[in-house]
């Protein structure tokens, strides 16, 4: 893999991470009791479109420069597609509120909104570290910290789901919040997938 190709792809990946951070920041606006949920979802949709465009640019570059034949480039591509999935899933979280007619955020899920943002920032930091990686400085700590967002959310998920199904009296409310908790689960599992793809890049890239 040529250094010029590597720099181009990492620069584009950094832009993709910034789109993810922006989406997560806008998602957190739903916490505000005066939030315009429909506007927030439209805003996130536009940011998700920008992320898709960045990925299309990368795909075009891969095709033009025949990078699909390079094993190192494909390890990077796996990271890129994993990050893109996160941008899709933040939109899915936001869309769940509109789709199910939820216009108020429960206190027990606020920390998950904040973690979505913190995880996005950690992902961007990790990509910057991988840009300068060699076998002597694999960022194990950063990989574990990104993976830990999923580990911690699973604990919150179990608590919230049990409370929902023990205390819930309105079947429609139970269904709505099950969908919200599951949407966040998919998001944090996607963060875990980025950590996994990044770990493979660290281990197997030349």
Coordinates of N, CA and C in Angstrom, one line a residue:
X1 N 0.8 -1.2 0.0 CA 0.0 0.0 0.0 C 0.9 1.2 0.0
X2 N 0.7 2.1 -1.0 CA 1.5 3.3 -1.1 C 1.1 4.3 0.0
X3 N 2.1 5.1 0.5 CA 1.9 6.0 1.6 C 0.8 7.1 1.1
X4 N 0.9 7.5 -0.1 CA -0.1 8.5 -0.6 C -1.5 7.9 -0.5
X5 N -1.7 6.7 -0.9 CA -3.0 6.1 -0.7 C -3.5 6.0 0.7
X6 N -2.5 5.6 1.6 CA -2.8 5.5 3.0 C -3.3 6.8 3.6
X7 N -2.5 7.9 3.2 CA -2.9 9.2 3.7 C -4.2 9.7 3.2
X8 N -4.5 9.4 2.0 CA -5.8 9.8 1.4 C -6.9 9.1 2.1
X9 N -6.8 7.8 2.3 CA -7.9 7.1 2.9 C -8.1 7.5 4.4
X10 N -7.0 7.7 5.1 CA -7.1 8.1 6.5 C -7.7 9.5 6.6
X11 N -7.3 10.4 5.7 CA -7.9 11.7 5.7 C -9.4 11.7 5.5
X12 N -9.8 10.8 4.6 CA -11.3 10.7 4.3 C -12.0 10.0 5.5
X13 N -11.3 9.1 6.1 CA -11.9 8.4 7.3 C -12.0 9.4 8.5
X14 N -11.1 10.3 8.6 CA -11.2 11.4 9.6 C -12.4 12.2 9.4
X15 N -12.7 12.6 8.1 CA -13.9 13.3 7.8 C -15.1 12.5 8.1
X16 N -15.1 11.2 7.9 CA -16.2 10.4 8.2 C -16.5 10.4 9.7
X17 N -15.4 10.3 10.5 CA -15.6 10.3 11.9 C -16.2 11.7 12.4
X18 N -15.8 12.8 11.8 CA -16.3 14.1 12.1 C -17.8 14.1 11.8
X19 N -18.2 13.5 10.8 CA -19.7 13.4 10.5 C -20.4 12.6 11.6
X20 N -19.8 11.6 12.0 CA -20.4 10.8 13.1 C -20.5 11.6 14.4
X21 N -19.4 12.3 14.7 CA -19.4 13.2 15.9 C -20.6 14.2 15.8
X22 N -20.7 14.8 14.6 CA -21.8 15.8 14.4 C -23.1 15.2 14.6
X23 N -23.3 14.0 14.1 CA -24.6 13.3 14.2 C -24.9 13.1 15.7
X24 N -23.9 12.6 16.4 CA -24.1 12.3 17.9 C -24.4 13.6 18.7
X25 N -23.7 14.7 18.3 CA -24.0 15.9 19.0 C -25.4 16.4 18.7
X26 N -25.9 16.3 17.5 CA -27.3 16.6 17.2 C -28.3 15.7 17.9
X27 N -27.9 14.4 17.9 CA -28.8 13.4 18.6 C -29.0 13.9 20.1
X28 N -28.0 14.4 20.7 CA -28.1 14.8 22.1 C -29.1 15.9 22.3
X29 N -29.4 16.6 21.3 CA -30.4 17.7 21.4 C -31.8 17.2 21.8
X30 N -32.0 15.9 21.6 CA -33.3 15.3 21.9 C -33.5 15.3 23.4
X31 N -32.4 15.4 24.2 CA -32.5 15.4 25.6 C -33.2 16.6 26.2
X32 N -33.1 17.7 25.4 CA -33.7 19.0 25.8 C -35.3 18.8 25.8
X33 N -35.9 19.2 26.9 CA -37.4 19.1 26.9 C -38.1 19.9 25.9
X34 N -37.4 20.9 25.3 CA -38.0 21.8 24.3 C -37.6 21.4 22.9
X35 N -37.0 20.2 22.8 CA -36.4 19.8 21.5 C -37.5 19.7 20.4
X36 N -37.1 20.1 19.2 CA -37.9 19.8 18.0 C -37.5 18.5 17.4
X37 N -38.1 17.4 17.8 CA -37.7 16.1 17.4 C -37.6 15.9 15.9
X38 N -38.6 16.5 15.2 CA -38.7 16.3 13.7 C -37.5 17.0 13.1
X39 N -37.2 18.2 13.6 CA -36.0 19.0 13.0 C -34.7 18.2 13.3
X40 N -34.6 17.7 14.5 CA -33.4 17.0 14.8 C -33.1 15.8 13.9
X41 N -34.2 15.1 13.7 CA -34.1 13.9 12.8 C -33.7 14.3 11.4
X42 N -34.3 15.4 10.9 CA -34.0 15.8 9.5 C -32.5 16.3 9.5
X43 N -32.0 16.9 10.5 CA -30.6 17.4 10.6 C -29.7 16.2 10.5
X44 N -30.0 15.2 11.4 CA -29.2 14.0 11.4 C -29.2 13.3 10.0
X45 N -30.4 13.3 9.4 CA -30.5 12.7 8.1 C -29.5 13.3 7.1
X46 N -29.5 14.7 7.1 CA -28.6 15.4 6.2 C -27.1 15.1 6.5
X47 N -26.8 14.9 7.8 CA -25.4 14.6 8.1 C -25.1 13.1 7.7
X48 N -26.0 12.3 7.8 CA -25.8 10.9 7.4 C -25.6 10.8 5.9
X49 N -26.3 11.7 5.2 CA -26.1 11.7 3.7 C -24.7 12.2 3.4
X50 N -24.2 13.1 4.2 CA -22.8 13.6 4.0 C -21.8 12.4 4.2
X51 N -22.1 11.7 5.3 CA -21.2 10.5 5.6 C -21.3 9.5 4.4
X52 N -22.4 9.3 3.8 CA -22.5 8.4 2.7 C -21.7 8.9 1.5
X53 N -21.7 10.2 1.3 CA -21.0 10.7 0.2 C -19.5 10.5 0.4
X54 N -19.0 10.7 1.6 CA -17.6 10.4 1.9 C -17.2 9.0 1.6
X55 N -18.1 8.1 2.0 CA -17.8 6.7 1.7 C -17.8 6.4 0.2
X56 N -18.7 7.0 -0.5 CA -18.7 6.9 -2.0 C -17.4 7.4 -2.6
X57 N -16.9 8.5 -2.0 CA -15.6 9.0 -2.5 C -14.5 8.0 -2.3
X58 N -14.5 7.4 -1.1 CA -13.5 6.4 -0.8 C -13.6 5.2 -1.8
X59 N -14.8 4.8 -2.0 CA -15.1 3.6 -2.9 C -14.6 3.9 -4.3
X60 N -14.8 5.2 -4.8 CA -14.4 5.6 -6.1 C -12.9 5.6 -6.1
X61 N -12.2 6.1 -5.1 CA -10.8 6.1 -5.0 C -10.2 4.7 -5.0
X62 N -10.8 3.8 -4.3 CA -10.4 2.4 -4.3 C -10.4 1.8 -5.7
X63 N -11.5 2.1 -6.4 CA -11.7 1.5 -7.7 C -10.7 2.1 -8.7
X64 N -10.5 3.4 -8.7 CA -9.6 4.1 -9.6 C -8.2 3.6 -9.4
X65 N -7.8 3.3 -8.1 CA -6.4 3.0 -7.8 C -6.2 1.5 -7.6
X66 N -7.3 0.7 -7.9 CA -7.2 -0.7 -7.7 C -6.8 -1.2 -6.3
X67 N -7.3 -0.5 -5.3 CA -6.9 -0.8 -3.9 C -7.7 -2.0 -3.4
X68 N -8.8 -2.4 -4.1 CA -9.5 -3.6 -3.6 C -8.7 -4.9 -3.7
X69 N -7.5 -4.8 -4.4 CA -6.7 -6.0 -4.5 C -5.6 -6.0 -3.4
X70 N -5.5 -5.0 -2.6 CA -4.5 -4.8 -1.6 C -5.0 -5.2 -0.2
X71 N -4.5 -6.3 0.4 CA -5.0 -6.7 1.7 C -5.0 -5.6 2.8
X72 N -4.0 -4.8 2.8 CA -4.0 -3.7 3.8 C -5.1 -2.7 3.6
X73 N -5.3 -2.4 2.3 CA -6.4 -1.5 2.0 C -7.8 -2.1 2.4
X74 N -7.9 -3.4 2.2 CA -9.2 -4.0 2.6 C -9.4 -4.0 4.1
X75 N -8.3 -4.1 4.8 CA -8.4 -4.0 6.3 C -8.9 -2.6 6.7
X76 N -8.4 -1.6 6.0 CA -8.9 -0.2 6.2 C -10.3 -0.1 5.8
X77 N -10.7 -0.7 4.7 CA -12.0 -0.6 4.1 C -13.0 -1.2 5.1
X78 N -12.6 -2.3 5.8 CA -13.5 -2.9 6.8 C -13.7 -1.9 8.0
X79 N -12.7 -1.1 8.3 CA -12.9 -0.1 9.4 C -13.9 1.0 8.9
X80 N -13.7 1.4 7.6 CA -14.5 2.4 7.0 C -16.0 2.0 7.0
X81 N -16.3 0.8 6.6 CA -17.7 0.4 6.5 C -18.3 0.2 7.9
X82 N -17.4 -0.2 8.9 CA -17.9 -0.3 10.2 C -18.3 1.1 10.8
X83 N -17.5 2.1 10.5 CA -17.8 3.5 10.9 C -19.1 4.0 10.2
X84 N -19.2 3.7 8.9 CA -20.4 4.1 8.2 C -21.6 3.5 8.8
X85 N -21.6 2.3 9.3 CA -22.7 1.6 9.9 C -23.1 2.4 11.2
X86 N -22.2 3.0 11.9 CA -22.5 3.8 13.1 C -23.2 5.1 12.7
X87 N -22.9 5.7 11.5 CA -23.6 6.9 11.1 C -25.0 6.5 10.7
X88 N -25.2 5.4 10.2 CA -26.6 4.9 9.8 C -27.4 4.7 11.1
X89 N -26.8 4.1 12.1 CA -27.5 3.7 13.3 C -27.8 4.8 14.2
X90 N -27.0 5.9 14.2 CA -27.4 7.1 15.0 C -28.7 7.7 14.4
X91 N -28.8 7.7 13.0 CA -30.0 8.1 12.4 C -31.1 7.2 12.8
X92 N -30.9 5.9 12.8 CA -31.9 5.0 13.2 C -32.5 5.2 14.6
X93 N -31.5 5.5 15.6 CA -31.9 5.8 16.9 C -32.9 7.0 16.9
X94 N -32.5 8.1 16.2 CA -33.3 9.3 16.2 C -34.6 9.0 15.5
X95 N -34.6 8.3 14.4 CA -35.8 8.0 13.6 C -36.8 7.2 14.5
X96 N -36.3 6.3 15.4 CA -37.2 5.5 16.2 C -38.1 6.4 17.0
X97 N -37.6 7.5 17.5 CA -38.5 8.4 18.3 C -39.6 8.9 17.5
X98 N -39.3 9.3 16.3 CA -40.4 9.9 15.4 C -41.3 8.8 14.9
X99 N -40.8 7.7 14.5 CA -41.6 6.6 14.0 C -42.6 6.1 15.0
X100 N -42.2 6.1 16.3 CA -43.1 5.5 17.4 C -43.7 6.6 18.2
X101 N -43.6 7.9 17.7 CA -44.4 9.0 18.3 C -43.9 9.2 19.7
X102 N -42.6 9.2 20.0 CA -42.1 9.5 21.3 C -41.4 10.9 21.2
X103 N -41.9 11.7 22.1 CA -41.4 13.1 22.1 C -40.9 13.5 23.5
X104 N -40.5 12.6 24.2 CA -39.9 12.9 25.5 C -38.9 11.8 25.9
X105 N -37.7 12.1 26.4 CA -36.6 11.2 26.6 C -36.7 10.8 28.1
X106 N -36.7 9.5 28.4 CA -36.6 9.0 29.8 C -35.2 9.4 30.4
X107 N -35.2 9.6 31.7 CA -34.0 9.9 32.4 C -33.0 8.8 32.3
X108 N -33.5 7.5 32.3 CA -32.6 6.4 32.4 C -31.9 6.1 31.1
X109 N -32.1 6.9 30.0 CA -31.5 6.7 28.7 C -30.6 7.9 28.4
X110 N -30.6 8.9 29.2 CA -29.8 10.1 28.9 C -28.3 9.8 28.8
X111 N -27.8 9.0 29.7 CA -26.4 8.6 29.7 C -26.0 7.9 28.4
X112 N -26.9 7.2 27.8 CA -26.6 6.6 26.5 C -26.5 7.5 25.4
X113 N -27.3 8.6 25.4 CA -27.1 9.7 24.4 C -25.7 10.3 24.5
X114 N -25.3 10.5 25.8 CA -23.9 11.1 26.0 C -22.8 10.1 25.6
X115 N -23.0 8.9 25.8 CA -22.0 7.9 25.5 C -21.9 7.7 24.0
X116 N -23.0 7.9 23.2 CA -22.9 7.9 21.8 C -22.0 9.0 21.3
X117 N -22.0 10.2 21.9 CA -21.1 11.2 21.5 C -19.7 11.0 22.0
X118 N -19.5 10.5 23.2 CA -18.2 10.2 23.7 C -17.5 9.1 22.9
X119 N -18.3 8.1 22.5 CA -17.8 7.0 21.7 C -17.4 7.5 20.3
X120 N -18.1 8.4 19.7 CA -17.8 8.9 18.4 C -16.4 9.7 18.5
X121 N -16.2 10.5 19.5 CA -15.0 11.2 19.7 C -13.8 10.2 19.9
X122 N -14.1 9.2 20.7 CA -13.0 8.1 20.9 C -12.7 7.5 19.6
X123 N -13.7 7.2 18.7 CA -13.4 6.6 17.4 C -12.5 7.5 16.6
X124 N -12.8 8.8 16.6 CA -12.0 9.7 15.8 C -10.5 9.7 16.3
X125 N -10.4 9.7 17.6 CA -9.0 9.7 18.3 C -8.3 8.4 17.9
X126 N -9.0 7.3 17.9 CA -8.4 6.0 17.5 C -7.9 6.0 16.1
X127 N -8.7 6.6 15.1 CA -8.3 6.7 13.7 C -7.1 7.5 13.6
X128 N -7.0 8.6 14.4 CA -5.8 9.4 14.3 C -4.5 8.7 14.8
X129 N -4.7 7.8 15.8 CA -3.6 7.0 16.3 C -3.2 5.9 15.3
X130 N -4.2 5.4 14.6 CA -3.9 4.3 13.7 C -3.2 4.9 12.4
X131 N -3.4 6.1 12.2 CA -2.7 6.8 11.1 C -1.2 6.7 11.2
X132 N -0.7 6.7 12.5 CA 0.7 6.7 12.7 C 1.2 5.4 13.3
X133 N 0.4 4.3 13.1 CA 0.7 3.1 13.8 C 1.9 2.4 13.3
X134 N 2.6 1.7 14.2 CA 3.6 0.6 13.8 C 3.4 -0.5 14.9
X135 N 4.1 -1.6 14.7 CA 3.9 -2.8 15.5 C 4.3 -2.5 17.0
X136 N 5.1 -1.4 17.2 CA 5.6 -1.1 18.6 C 4.6 -0.2 19.3
X137 N 3.6 0.3 18.6 CA 2.8 1.3 19.4 C 1.3 1.1 19.1
X138 N 0.9 -0.2 19.1 CA -0.5 -0.5 18.9 C -1.4 0.1 20.0
X139 N -2.4 0.8 19.7 CA -3.1 1.5 20.7 C -4.2 0.6 21.4
X140 N -3.7 -0.3 22.2 CA -4.5 -1.3 22.9 C -5.5 -0.6 23.8
X141 N -5.1 0.4 24.5 CA -5.9 1.1 25.5 C -7.1 1.7 24.7
X142 N -6.8 2.4 23.6 CA -7.9 3.0 22.8 C -8.9 2.0 22.3
X143 N -8.4 0.9 21.8 CA -9.3 -0.2 21.3 C -10.2 -0.7 22.4
X144 N -9.7 -0.9 23.6 CA -10.5 -1.4 24.7 C -11.5 -0.4 25.2
X145 N -11.1 0.9 25.2 CA -12.0 2.0 25.6 C -13.2 2.1 24.6
X146 N -12.9 2.0 23.3 CA -14.0 2.0 22.4 C -14.9 0.8 22.5
X147 N -14.3 -0.3 22.7 CA -15.1 -1.6 22.9 C -16.0 -1.5 24.2
X148 N -15.5 -0.7 25.2 CA -16.1 -0.7 26.5 C -17.5 0.1 26.4
X149 N -17.7 0.9 25.4 CA -19.0 1.6 25.3 C -20.1 0.5 25.1
X150 N -19.9 -0.5 24.4 CA -20.8 -1.6 24.2 C -21.0 -2.4 25.5
X151 N -19.9 -2.7 26.2 CA -19.9 -3.4 27.4 C -20.8 -2.7 28.5
X152 N -20.6 -1.4 28.6 CA -21.3 -0.6 29.6 C -22.8 -0.5 29.2
X153 N -23.0 -0.3 27.9 CA -24.4 -0.1 27.6 C -25.2 -1.4 27.8
X154 N -24.6 -2.6 27.6 CA -25.3 -3.8 27.9 C -25.8 -3.9 29.3
X155 N -25.0 -3.4 30.2 CA -25.4 -3.4 31.7 C -26.6 -2.5 31.8
X156 N -26.6 -1.3 31.2 CA -27.7 -0.4 31.3 C -28.9 -1.0 30.7
X157 N -28.7 -1.7 29.5 CA -29.8 -2.3 28.8 C -30.5 -3.3 29.7
X158 N -29.8 -4.2 30.3 CA -30.4 -5.2 31.2 C -31.2 -4.6 32.3
X159 N -30.7 -3.5 32.9 CA -31.4 -2.8 34.0 C -32.7 -2.2 33.5
X160 N -32.6 -1.5 32.4 CA -33.8 -0.8 31.8 C -34.8 -1.7 31.3
X161 N -34.4 -2.8 30.6 CA -35.4 -3.7 30.1 C -36.1 -4.4 31.2
X162 N -35.4 -4.8 32.3 CA -36.1 -5.5 33.4 C -37.1 -4.6 34.0
X163 N -36.7 -3.3 34.2 CA -37.6 -2.3 34.8 C -38.8 -2.1 34.0
X164 N -38.6 -2.0 32.7 CA -39.7 -1.8 31.7 C -40.7 -2.9 31.7
X165 N -40.2 -4.1 31.8 CA -41.2 -5.3 31.7 C -41.7 -5.7 33.1
X166 N -41.1 -5.2 34.2 CA -41.7 -5.4 35.5 C -42.7 -4.4 35.9
X167 N -42.3 -3.1 35.6 CA -43.1 -2.0 36.0 C -44.1 -1.5 35.0
X168 N -43.8 -1.8 33.7 CA -44.6 -1.3 32.6 C -46.1 -1.7 32.7
X169 N -47.0 -0.8 32.6 CA -48.4 -1.2 32.6 C -49.1 -0.9 31.3
X170 N -48.5 0.0 30.4 CA -49.1 0.3 29.1 C -48.3 -0.5 28.1
X171 N -49.0 -1.4 27.4 CA -48.3 -2.3 26.4 C -47.6 -1.5 25.3
X172 N -48.3 -0.4 24.9 CA -47.8 0.4 23.8 C -46.5 1.1 24.2
X173 N -46.5 1.6 25.5 CA -45.2 2.2 26.0 C -44.1 1.2 26.1
X174 N -44.4 0.0 26.5 CA -43.4 -1.1 26.6 C -42.8 -1.3 25.2
X175 N -43.7 -1.4 24.2 CA -43.2 -1.7 22.9 C -42.3 -0.5 22.4
X176 N -42.7 0.7 22.6 CA -42.0 1.8 22.2 C -40.6 1.9 22.8
X177 N -40.5 1.7 24.1 CA -39.2 1.8 24.7 C -38.3 0.6 24.5
X178 N -38.9 -0.5 24.3 CA -38.1 -1.7 23.8 C -37.4 -1.4 22.5
X179 N -38.1 -0.7 21.6 CA -37.5 -0.4 20.3 C -36.4 0.6 20.5
X180 N -36.6 1.6 21.4 CA -35.5 2.6 21.7 C -34.3 1.9 22.3
X181 N -34.5 1.1 23.3 CA -33.3 0.4 23.9 C -32.6 -0.5 22.9
X182 N -33.4 -1.1 22.1 CA -32.8 -2.0 21.0 C -32.0 -1.2 20.0
X183 N -32.5 0.0 19.7 CA -31.8 0.8 18.7 C -30.5 1.3 19.2
X184 N -30.4 1.6 20.5 CA -29.2 2.0 21.1 C -28.2 0.8 21.2
X185 N -28.8 -0.4 21.4 CA -27.9 -1.6 21.5 C -27.3 -1.8 20.2
X186 N -28.0 -1.7 19.1 CA -27.4 -1.9 17.7 C -26.3 -0.8 17.5
X187 N -26.5 0.4 18.0 CA -25.5 1.4 17.8 C -24.2 1.1 18.5
X188 N -24.3 0.7 19.8 CA -23.1 0.4 20.6 C -22.5 -0.9 20.1
X189 N -23.2 -1.8 19.6 CA -22.6 -3.0 19.0 C -21.8 -2.6 17.8
X190 N -22.3 -1.6 17.0 CA -21.6 -1.1 15.9 C -20.3 -0.4 16.3
X191 N -20.3 0.3 17.4 CA -19.0 0.8 18.0 C -18.0 -0.3 18.3
X192 N -18.6 -1.4 18.8 CA -17.7 -2.6 19.1 C -17.1 -3.1 17.8
X193 N -17.9 -3.2 16.8 CA -17.4 -3.7 15.5 C -16.3 -2.8 14.9
X194 N -16.4 -1.5 15.2 CA -15.3 -0.6 14.7 C -14.0 -1.0 15.5
X195 N -14.2 -1.2 16.8 CA -13.0 -1.6 17.6 C -12.4 -2.9 17.1
X196 N -13.3 -3.9 16.8 CA -12.8 -5.2 16.2 C -12.1 -5.0 14.9
X197 N -12.7 -4.2 14.0 CA -12.0 -4.0 12.7 C -10.7 -3.3 12.8
X198 N -10.7 -2.4 13.8 CA -9.4 -1.6 14.0 C -8.4 -2.6 14.6
X199 N -8.8 -3.5 15.5 CA -7.8 -4.4 16.1 C -7.2 -5.3 15.0
X200 N -8.1 -5.7 14.0 CA -7.5 -6.6 12.9 C -6.6 -5.8 12.1
X201 N -6.9 -4.5 11.9 CA -5.9 -3.7 11.1 C -4.6 -3.6 11.8
X202 N -4.6 -3.4 13.1 CA -3.4 -3.3 13.9 C -2.6 -4.6 13.8
X203 N -3.2 -5.7 13.9 CA -2.6 -7.0 13.9 C -2.0 -7.5 12.6
X204 N -2.8 -7.2 11.5 CA -2.5 -7.8 10.2 C -1.9 -6.9 9.1
X205 N -2.0 -5.6 9.4 CA -1.4 -4.7 8.4 C 0.1 -4.8 8.3
X206 N 0.6 -4.6 7.2 CA 2.1 -4.6 7.0 C 2.7 -3.3 7.5

